Structures are given as C-alpha cells and as structure tokens.
Amino acid sequence: MQAKVLVVEDEQDVARSLAYQLEKEGLAARVSANGLDALEQIRSWRPNIVLLDLILPQVDGFTVCREARQVSDAWIIILTARTEEIDRVVGLELGADDYVCKPFSMRELIARVRAVLRRKQENQQPSSVELVSGDLTLQTDSRRVLVANQPVNLTLKEFELLKVLMSRRGETLSREALYDAVWDTEMPQDTRTLDVHIHSLREKTERNPAIPARITTVRGIGYRFDG
Ligand code: CA
C-alpha cells in the first residue's frame, strides 16, 4: 500500500516542493495550509506520517499535534524554525515523534520519512510479547503499558524506547544504541530528543521520577532498565 504523508505548512513554496519530492519518492502526498484543514485531513484521509509546521493560521501546530494524537497513530514530525528548546520539549510532550529544524535539507527529511516507513513495516509483523517488571507491564501486541493495572498513555516513540529498555533489562545501553533502535537514524549532534523521551517515560512510569528506580542513568554511557 502506498504510504500517505500529509504536509501541514502554510508557506506554499515549501509545502509544494515537499509534496513534490515525496511523490517523486513514490509516496502519496497532500498539503494542508492551515490547522483546521490539517485536522480534517488527519481524520478523513488517515495519513501515515504528518509533517507539521508549528506556526499556522487558525489553529496552530501545537493544537494540531495534541488533537491529532487523540485520533491518529500517524508519525508526527514537527518542522520548526524556532530553535528554543522549550518548543522542542513541548512539541514532544504533545505527542510528536520527531522534529526537524528549519531550514532543513530535503534529503535529510526524506531520509527520516523513509526510516519511519521502514520501522512501521517491521512493526507490522505480529509478535505478542508481554514484558513485566514489578507493577509495570508492556504488551507488544496491543501496544499497551500498564502501571499498577492502570493504562499509561505513551507516545509511539516512548513505547518503543521502553520496549527496548525492558527487553534488555539489566544491560547498559549506550545513547547511540538506544537512538538507533528507536529512531532508526544516526544520532544527531543534538541528543536532547533521547533525553526528553527518557524524562517523559520516567514521569509516566516511575513512582518518584526525581529518583528513578526503573530507568537508571549510566553516566557517560547511556541508560539501563533495572526494573
Ligand atoms: Ca508557518
């Protein structure tokens, strides 16, 4: 099936050129020039990937991201010219899976889209595994995570990260290895994406996120799941 990519961007030149490149890659691409239309397309067209600009007319990208997360499991890649870290953190906490800073190279962006699609395909192979550690349970088939029998709302990336950590319990995993396993691309110079996701996972799964008992930081190397 042809993968569908929705480009949400009000700068027409950028949007058109993106859509053109994506279609050249054999993907189906559509463009939304505002947030309202984007939400409508996400509901009705059901794209696999959403490339989302943050500054949009009518409904901004933050709102689109938050609302999209409620109705779609599309991979959301934020496109942002704003480099302040707060934007990145907020974007990821709203459920975005990745971000690309403007100006971006078309090649880099296409490579990320390709990586996402590869990963989605791999994930389609059904394998039902339940990883359990104390009151934390992760079910791979239903993609559910429970803490003390209560479902926890994780983004796709958080889920993948927790899955890798739990399945290799007790093993120290380097930052590069974790990044590679979850993002499927080489780790960029800016490594905060990984830390933001770890931080968020701790908030959602640790009894006391300030003193994590499950996901341990191994200084200078990476992280380890200790249970
Ligand atoms: Ca814009």
PDB file of C-alpha atoms and ligand atoms in Angstrom:
ATOM      1  CA  MET A   1       0.000   0.000   0.000  1.00  0.00           C
ATOM      2  CA  GLN A   2       1.242   3.460  -0.845  1.00  0.00           C
ATOM      3  CA  ALA A   3       2.212   5.368   2.293  1.00  0.00           C
ATOM      4  CA  LYS A   4       0.447   8.680   2.851  1.00  0.00           C
ATOM      5  CA  VAL A   5       2.208  11.812   4.004  1.00  0.00           C
ATOM      6  CA  LEU A   6       0.354  14.970   4.984  1.00  0.00           C
ATOM      7  CA  VAL A   7       2.393  18.170   4.703  1.00  0.00           C
ATOM      8  CA  VAL A   8       0.986  20.829   7.032  1.00  0.00           C
ATOM      9  CA  GLU A   9       2.641  24.080   6.075  1.00  0.00           C
ATOM     10  CA  ASP A  10       1.262  27.485   5.176  1.00  0.00           C
ATOM     11  CA  GLU A  11       4.291  28.582   3.177  1.00  0.00           C
ATOM     12  CA  GLN A  12       3.153  27.452  -0.225  1.00  0.00           C
ATOM     13  CA  ASP A  13       6.573  27.146  -1.839  1.00  0.00           C
ATOM     14  CA  VAL A  14       7.901  24.945   0.953  1.00  0.00           C
ATOM     15  CA  ALA A  15       4.756  22.826   1.027  1.00  0.00           C
ATOM     16  CA  ARG A  16       4.645  22.286  -2.718  1.00  0.00           C
ATOM     17  CA  SER A  17       8.283  21.431  -3.011  1.00  0.00           C
ATOM     18  CA  LEU A  18       7.967  18.954  -0.138  1.00  0.00           C
ATOM     19  CA  ALA A  19       4.930  17.281  -1.633  1.00  0.00           C
ATOM     20  CA  TYR A  20       6.671  17.100  -4.991  1.00  0.00           C
ATOM     21  CA  GLN A  21       9.737  15.405  -3.507  1.00  0.00           C
ATOM     22  CA  LEU A  22       7.613  12.945  -1.540  1.00  0.00           C
ATOM     23  CA  GLU A  23       5.651  11.968  -4.617  1.00  0.00           C
ATOM     24  CA  LYS A  24       8.883  11.519  -6.524  1.00  0.00           C
ATOM     25  CA  GLU A  25       9.777   9.016  -3.801  1.00  0.00           C
ATOM     26  CA  GLY A  26       6.636   7.070  -4.596  1.00  0.00           C
ATOM     27  CA  LEU A  27       4.590   8.308  -1.650  1.00  0.00           C
ATOM     28  CA  ALA A  28       1.135   9.837  -1.685  1.00  0.00           C
ATOM     29  CA  ALA A  29       1.350  13.440  -0.507  1.00  0.00           C
ATOM     30  CA  ARG A  30      -1.235  16.052   0.365  1.00  0.00           C
ATOM     31  CA  VAL A  31      -0.853  19.599   1.575  1.00  0.00           C
ATOM     32  CA  SER A  32      -2.754  21.419   4.299  1.00  0.00           C
ATOM     33  CA  ALA A  33      -2.207  25.153   4.560  1.00  0.00           C
ATOM     34  CA  ASN A  34      -3.912  25.626   7.913  1.00  0.00           C
ATOM     35  CA  GLY A  35      -4.534  23.789  11.148  1.00  0.00           C
ATOM     36  CA  LEU A  36      -8.266  23.249  10.711  1.00  0.00           C
ATOM     37  CA  ASP A  37      -7.844  21.605   7.345  1.00  0.00           C
ATOM     38  CA  ALA A  38      -4.957  19.547   8.723  1.00  0.00           C
ATOM     39  CA  LEU A  39      -7.130  18.087  11.481  1.00  0.00           C
ATOM     40  CA  GLU A  40      -9.863  17.317   8.981  1.00  0.00           C
ATOM     41  CA  GLN A  41      -7.395  15.531   6.675  1.00  0.00           C
ATOM     42  CA  ILE A  42      -5.887  13.593   9.552  1.00  0.00           C
ATOM     43  CA  ARG A  43      -9.347  12.292  10.448  1.00  0.00           C
ATOM     44  CA  SER A  44     -10.603  11.542   6.960  1.00  0.00           C
ATOM     45  CA  TRP A  45      -7.510  10.736   4.865  1.00  0.00           C
ATOM     46  CA  ARG A  46      -5.658   8.971   7.694  1.00  0.00           C
ATOM     47  CA  PRO A  47      -2.058   9.757   6.734  1.00  0.00           C
ATOM     48  CA  ASN A  48       0.774   7.525   7.987  1.00  0.00           C
ATOM     49  CA  ILE A  49       3.075  10.472   8.505  1.00  0.00           C
ATOM     50  CA  VAL A  50       2.344  14.128   9.268  1.00  0.00           C
ATOM     51  CA  LEU A  51       4.985  16.779   8.632  1.00  0.00           C
ATOM     52  CA  LEU A  52       3.773  19.591  10.849  1.00  0.00           C
ATOM     53  CA  ASP A  53       4.784  23.227  10.810  1.00  0.00           C
ATOM     54  CA  LEU A  54       4.137  24.925  14.163  1.00  0.00           C
ATOM     55  CA  ILE A  55       3.191  28.426  13.102  1.00  0.00           C
ATOM     56  CA  LEU A  56      -0.050  28.092  11.183  1.00  0.00           C
ATOM     57  CA  PRO A  57      -3.114  30.232  10.604  1.00  0.00           C
ATOM     58  CA  GLN A  58      -6.359  29.471  12.523  1.00  0.00           C
ATOM     59  CA  VAL A  59      -5.217  26.519  14.615  1.00  0.00           C
ATOM     60  CA  ASP A  60      -1.503  26.342  15.471  1.00  0.00           C
ATOM     61  CA  GLY A  61       0.718  23.303  15.144  1.00  0.00           C
ATOM     62  CA  PHE A  62       0.750  22.606  18.886  1.00  0.00           C
ATOM     63  CA  THR A  63      -3.010  22.206  18.928  1.00  0.00           C
ATOM     64  CA  VAL A  64      -2.994  20.153  15.747  1.00  0.00           C
ATOM     65  CA  CYS A  65      -0.398  17.845  17.285  1.00  0.00           C
ATOM     66  CA  ARG A  66      -2.321  17.376  20.520  1.00  0.00           C
ATOM     67  CA  GLU A  67      -5.634  16.748  18.816  1.00  0.00           C
ATOM     68  CA  ALA A  68      -4.130  14.521  16.126  1.00  0.00           C
ATOM     69  CA  ARG A  69      -2.696  12.314  18.837  1.00  0.00           C
ATOM     70  CA  GLN A  70      -6.205  11.601  20.082  1.00  0.00           C
ATOM     71  CA  VAL A  71      -7.477  10.307  16.764  1.00  0.00           C
ATOM     72  CA  SER A  72      -4.443   9.072  14.848  1.00  0.00           C
ATOM     73  CA  ASP A  73      -1.335   6.968  15.276  1.00  0.00           C
ATOM     74  CA  ALA A  74       0.378   8.808  12.433  1.00  0.00           C
ATOM     75  CA  TRP A  75       4.048   9.542  12.906  1.00  0.00           C
ATOM     76  CA  ILE A  76       4.253  13.276  13.584  1.00  0.00           C
ATOM     77  CA  ILE A  77       7.407  15.127  12.592  1.00  0.00           C
ATOM     78  CA  ILE A  78       7.459  18.763  13.694  1.00  0.00           C
ATOM     79  CA  LEU A  79       9.027  21.275  11.318  1.00  0.00           C
ATOM     80  CA  THR A  80      10.139  24.281  13.265  1.00  0.00           C
ATOM     81  CA  ALA A  81      12.186  27.402  12.684  1.00  0.00           C
ATOM     82  CA  ARG A  82      12.040  28.168  16.376  1.00  0.00           C
ATOM     83  CA  THR A  83      15.101  26.679  17.948  1.00  0.00           C
ATOM     84  CA  GLU A  84      14.346  27.372  21.580  1.00  0.00           C
ATOM     85  CA  GLU A  85      14.453  24.147  23.487  1.00  0.00           C
ATOM     86  CA  ILE A  86      11.062  24.800  25.040  1.00  0.00           C
ATOM     87  CA  ASP A  87       9.440  24.384  21.665  1.00  0.00           C
ATOM     88  CA  ARG A  88      11.101  21.050  21.169  1.00  0.00           C
ATOM     89  CA  VAL A  89      10.133  19.812  24.597  1.00  0.00           C
ATOM     90  CA  VAL A  90       6.579  20.999  24.287  1.00  0.00           C
ATOM     91  CA  GLY A  91       6.326  19.508  20.817  1.00  0.00           C
ATOM     92  CA  LEU A  92       7.494  16.133  22.020  1.00  0.00           C
ATOM     93  CA  GLU A  93       5.367  16.222  25.140  1.00  0.00           C
ATOM     94  CA  LEU A  94       2.363  16.899  22.978  1.00  0.00           C
ATOM     95  CA  GLY A  95       2.966  13.570  21.324  1.00  0.00           C
ATOM     96  CA  ALA A  96       5.160  14.434  18.362  1.00  0.00           C
ATOM     97  CA  ASP A  97       7.594  11.698  17.417  1.00  0.00           C
ATOM     98  CA  ASP A  98      10.417  13.729  15.995  1.00  0.00           C
ATOM     99  CA  TYR A  99      11.328  17.205  14.853  1.00  0.00           C
ATOM    100  CA  VAL A 100      13.385  18.770  12.108  1.00  0.00           C
ATOM    101  CA  CYS A 101      14.754  22.294  12.358  1.00  0.00           C
ATOM    102  CA  LYS A 102      14.147  24.757   9.576  1.00  0.00           C
ATOM    103  CA  PRO A 103      15.861  25.306   7.272  1.00  0.00           C
ATOM    104  CA  PHE A 104      16.139  21.561   6.710  1.00  0.00           C
ATOM    105  CA  SER A 105      17.701  19.709   3.849  1.00  0.00           C
ATOM    106  CA  MET A 106      15.163  17.939   1.712  1.00  0.00           C
ATOM    107  CA  ARG A 107      17.386  14.880   1.657  1.00  0.00           C
ATOM    108  CA  GLU A 108      17.524  14.659   5.426  1.00  0.00           C
ATOM    109  CA  LEU A 109      13.779  14.970   5.726  1.00  0.00           C
ATOM    110  CA  ILE A 110      13.112  12.331   3.071  1.00  0.00           C
ATOM    111  CA  ALA A 111      15.588  10.024   4.818  1.00  0.00           C
ATOM    112  CA  ARG A 112      13.654  10.425   8.079  1.00  0.00           C
ATOM    113  CA  VAL A 113      10.358   9.699   6.354  1.00  0.00           C
ATOM    114  CA  ARG A 114      11.860   6.590   4.775  1.00  0.00           C
ATOM    115  CA  ALA A 115      13.180   5.436   8.142  1.00  0.00           C
ATOM    116  CA  VAL A 116       9.742   5.832   9.715  1.00  0.00           C
ATOM    117  CA  LEU A 117       8.093   3.792   6.988  1.00  0.00           C
ATOM    118  CA  ARG A 118      10.688   1.037   7.303  1.00  0.00           C
ATOM    119  CA  ARG A 119      10.091   0.873  11.017  1.00  0.00           C
ATOM    120  CA  LYS A 120       6.326   0.816  10.626  1.00  0.00           C
ATOM    121  CA  GLN A 121       6.612  -2.094   8.224  1.00  0.00           C
ATOM    122  CA  GLU A 122       8.803  -4.058  10.623  1.00  0.00           C
ATOM    123  CA  ASN A 123       6.351  -3.400  13.396  1.00  0.00           C
ATOM    124  CA  GLN A 124       3.530  -4.913  11.399  1.00  0.00           C
ATOM    125  CA  GLN A 125       4.936  -8.383  11.903  1.00  0.00           C
ATOM    126  CA  PRO A 126       2.807  -9.619  14.761  1.00  0.00           C
ATOM    127  CA  SER A 127       4.560 -10.906  17.814  1.00  0.00           C
ATOM    128  CA  SER A 128       2.727 -10.955  21.055  1.00  0.00           C
ATOM    129  CA  VAL A 129       5.069 -10.406  23.946  1.00  0.00           C
ATOM    130  CA  GLU A 130       4.361  -9.207  27.437  1.00  0.00           C
ATOM    131  CA  LEU A 131       7.216  -7.642  29.358  1.00  0.00           C
ATOM    132  CA  VAL A 132       6.625  -7.412  33.088  1.00  0.00           C
ATOM    133  CA  SER A 133       8.634  -5.739  35.804  1.00  0.00           C
ATOM    134  CA  GLY A 134       7.019  -5.267  39.196  1.00  0.00           C
ATOM    135  CA  ASP A 135       3.765  -3.398  38.606  1.00  0.00           C
ATOM    136  CA  LEU A 136       4.883  -2.278  35.147  1.00  0.00           C
ATOM    137  CA  THR A 137       3.574  -4.260  32.185  1.00  0.00           C
ATOM    138  CA  LEU A 138       4.201  -3.673  28.492  1.00  0.00           C
ATOM    139  CA  GLN A 139       2.145  -5.590  25.930  1.00  0.00           C
ATOM    140  CA  THR A 140       3.650  -5.516  22.467  1.00  0.00           C
ATOM    141  CA  ASP A 141       0.618  -6.736  20.532  1.00  0.00           C
ATOM    142  CA  SER A 142      -1.877  -4.242  21.910  1.00  0.00           C
ATOM    143  CA  ARG A 143       0.844  -1.625  22.415  1.00  0.00           C
ATOM    144  CA  ARG A 144      -0.387  -1.052  25.922  1.00  0.00           C
ATOM    145  CA  VAL A 145       1.547  -0.114  29.013  1.00  0.00           C
ATOM    146  CA  LEU A 146       0.109  -0.540  32.481  1.00  0.00           C
ATOM    147  CA  VAL A 147       1.372   0.731  35.814  1.00  0.00           C
ATOM    148  CA  ALA A 148      -0.420  -0.843  38.774  1.00  0.00           C
ATOM    149  CA  ASN A 149      -3.091  -2.059  36.338  1.00  0.00           C
ATOM    150  CA  GLN A 150      -3.743   1.475  35.139  1.00  0.00           C
ATOM    151  CA  PRO A 151      -3.132   2.180  31.433  1.00  0.00           C
ATOM    152  CA  VAL A 152      -0.403   4.744  30.788  1.00  0.00           C
ATOM    153  CA  ASN A 153      -0.572   6.960  27.742  1.00  0.00           C
ATOM    154  CA  LEU A 154       2.746   6.766  25.889  1.00  0.00           C
ATOM    155  CA  THR A 155       3.676   8.214  22.525  1.00  0.00           C
ATOM    156  CA  LEU A 156       4.855   5.726  19.908  1.00  0.00           C
ATOM    157  CA  LYS A 157       8.467   6.706  20.494  1.00  0.00           C
ATOM    158  CA  GLU A 158       8.164   6.402  24.255  1.00  0.00           C
ATOM    159  CA  PHE A 159       6.625   2.973  23.804  1.00  0.00           C
ATOM    160  CA  GLU A 160       9.438   1.817  21.503  1.00  0.00           C
ATOM    161  CA  LEU A 161      12.053   3.173  23.879  1.00  0.00           C
ATOM    162  CA  LEU A 162      10.529   1.436  26.888  1.00  0.00           C
ATOM    163  CA  LYS A 163      10.224  -1.789  24.902  1.00  0.00           C
ATOM    164  CA  VAL A 164      13.926  -1.759  24.011  1.00  0.00           C
ATOM    165  CA  LEU A 165      14.917  -0.963  27.593  1.00  0.00           C
ATOM    166  CA  MET A 166      12.660  -3.586  29.169  1.00  0.00           C
ATOM    167  CA  SER A 167      13.575  -6.312  26.705  1.00  0.00           C
ATOM    168  CA  ARG A 168      17.245  -5.837  27.576  1.00  0.00           C
ATOM    169  CA  ARG A 169      16.802  -5.480  31.288  1.00  0.00           C
ATOM    170  CA  GLY A 170      19.978  -5.078  33.356  1.00  0.00           C
ATOM    171  CA  GLU A 171      22.018  -4.240  30.291  1.00  0.00           C
ATOM    172  CA  THR A 172      23.562  -0.804  29.933  1.00  0.00           C
ATOM    173  CA  LEU A 173      22.580   0.557  26.549  1.00  0.00           C
ATOM    174  CA  SER A 174      24.589   3.359  25.013  1.00  0.00           C
ATOM    175  CA  ARG A 175      22.793   6.507  23.943  1.00  0.00           C
ATOM    176  CA  GLU A 176      23.745   5.754  20.347  1.00  0.00           C
ATOM    177  CA  ALA A 177      22.349   2.228  20.524  1.00  0.00           C
ATOM    178  CA  LEU A 178      19.084   3.450  22.009  1.00  0.00           C
ATOM    179  CA  TYR A 179      18.730   6.215  19.491  1.00  0.00           C
ATOM    180  CA  ASP A 180      19.474   3.858  16.631  1.00  0.00           C
ATOM    181  CA  ALA A 181      16.990   1.272  17.874  1.00  0.00           C
ATOM    182  CA  VAL A 182      14.123   3.711  18.238  1.00  0.00           C
ATOM    183  CA  TRP A 183      14.722   6.435  15.674  1.00  0.00           C
ATOM    184  CA  ASP A 184      16.366   4.264  13.060  1.00  0.00           C
ATOM    185  CA  THR A 185      18.714   7.046  12.023  1.00  0.00           C
ATOM    186  CA  GLU A 186      22.159   8.017  13.185  1.00  0.00           C
ATOM    187  CA  MET A 187      22.152  10.057  16.362  1.00  0.00           C
ATOM    188  CA  PRO A 188      22.376  13.754  15.546  1.00  0.00           C
ATOM    189  CA  GLN A 189      24.777  16.096  17.339  1.00  0.00           C
ATOM    190  CA  ASP A 190      21.815  17.371  19.276  1.00  0.00           C
ATOM    191  CA  THR A 191      20.960  14.459  21.536  1.00  0.00           C
ATOM    192  CA  ARG A 192      18.175  16.044  23.549  1.00  0.00           C
ATOM    193  CA  THR A 193      15.450  14.124  21.783  1.00  0.00           C
ATOM    194  CA  LEU A 194      16.503  10.968  23.615  1.00  0.00           C
ATOM    195  CA  ASP A 195      16.715  12.720  26.986  1.00  0.00           C
ATOM    196  CA  VAL A 196      13.326  14.327  26.540  1.00  0.00           C
ATOM    197  CA  HIS A 197      11.779  10.930  25.920  1.00  0.00           C
ATOM    198  CA  ILE A 198      13.561   9.343  28.891  1.00  0.00           C
ATOM    199  CA  HIS A 199      12.399  12.217  31.072  1.00  0.00           C
ATOM    200  CA  SER A 200       8.848  11.750  29.912  1.00  0.00           C
ATOM    201  CA  LEU A 201       8.983   7.971  30.399  1.00  0.00           C
ATOM    202  CA  ARG A 202      10.142   8.480  33.964  1.00  0.00           C
ATOM    203  CA  GLU A 203       7.328  10.915  34.620  1.00  0.00           C
ATOM    204  CA  LYS A 204       4.869   8.320  33.410  1.00  0.00           C
ATOM    205  CA  THR A 205       6.282   5.120  34.871  1.00  0.00           C
ATOM    206  CA  GLU A 206       8.369   5.937  37.930  1.00  0.00           C
ATOM    207  CA  ARG A 207       6.907   6.201  41.404  1.00  0.00           C
ATOM    208  CA  ASN A 208       9.275   9.100  42.076  1.00  0.00           C
ATOM    209  CA  PRO A 209      10.575  10.451  38.764  1.00  0.00           C
ATOM    210  CA  ALA A 210      13.197  12.545  40.584  1.00  0.00           C
ATOM    211  CA  ILE A 211      14.751   9.368  41.997  1.00  0.00           C
ATOM    212  CA  PRO A 212      14.208   6.885  39.174  1.00  0.00           C
ATOM    213  CA  ALA A 213      14.241   3.248  40.235  1.00  0.00           C
ATOM    214  CA  ARG A 214      13.453   1.779  36.843  1.00  0.00           C
ATOM    215  CA  ILE A 215      15.390   3.664  34.207  1.00  0.00           C
ATOM    216  CA  THR A 216      18.871   4.326  35.532  1.00  0.00           C
ATOM    217  CA  THR A 217      21.236   6.881  34.017  1.00  0.00           C
ATOM    218  CA  VAL A 218      24.669   5.385  33.423  1.00  0.00           C
ATOM    219  CA  ARG A 219      26.886   8.431  33.392  1.00  0.00           C
ATOM    220  CA  GLY A 220      28.843   8.945  30.212  1.00  0.00           C
ATOM    221  CA  ILE A 221      27.297   5.899  28.532  1.00  0.00           C
ATOM    222  CA  GLY A 222      23.547   5.786  28.417  1.00  0.00           C
ATOM    223  CA  TYR A 223      20.658   4.139  30.262  1.00  0.00           C
ATOM    224  CA  ARG A 224      19.796   0.828  31.875  1.00  0.00           C
ATOM    225  CA  PHE A 225      16.474  -0.699  32.791  1.00  0.00           C
ATOM    226  CA  ASP A 226      16.726  -2.026  36.330  1.00  0.00           C
ATOM    227  CA  GLY A 227      13.116  -2.959  36.960  1.00  0.00           C
TER     228      GLY A 227
HETATM  229 CA    CA B   1       4.264  28.601   9.011  1.00  0.00          CA
END
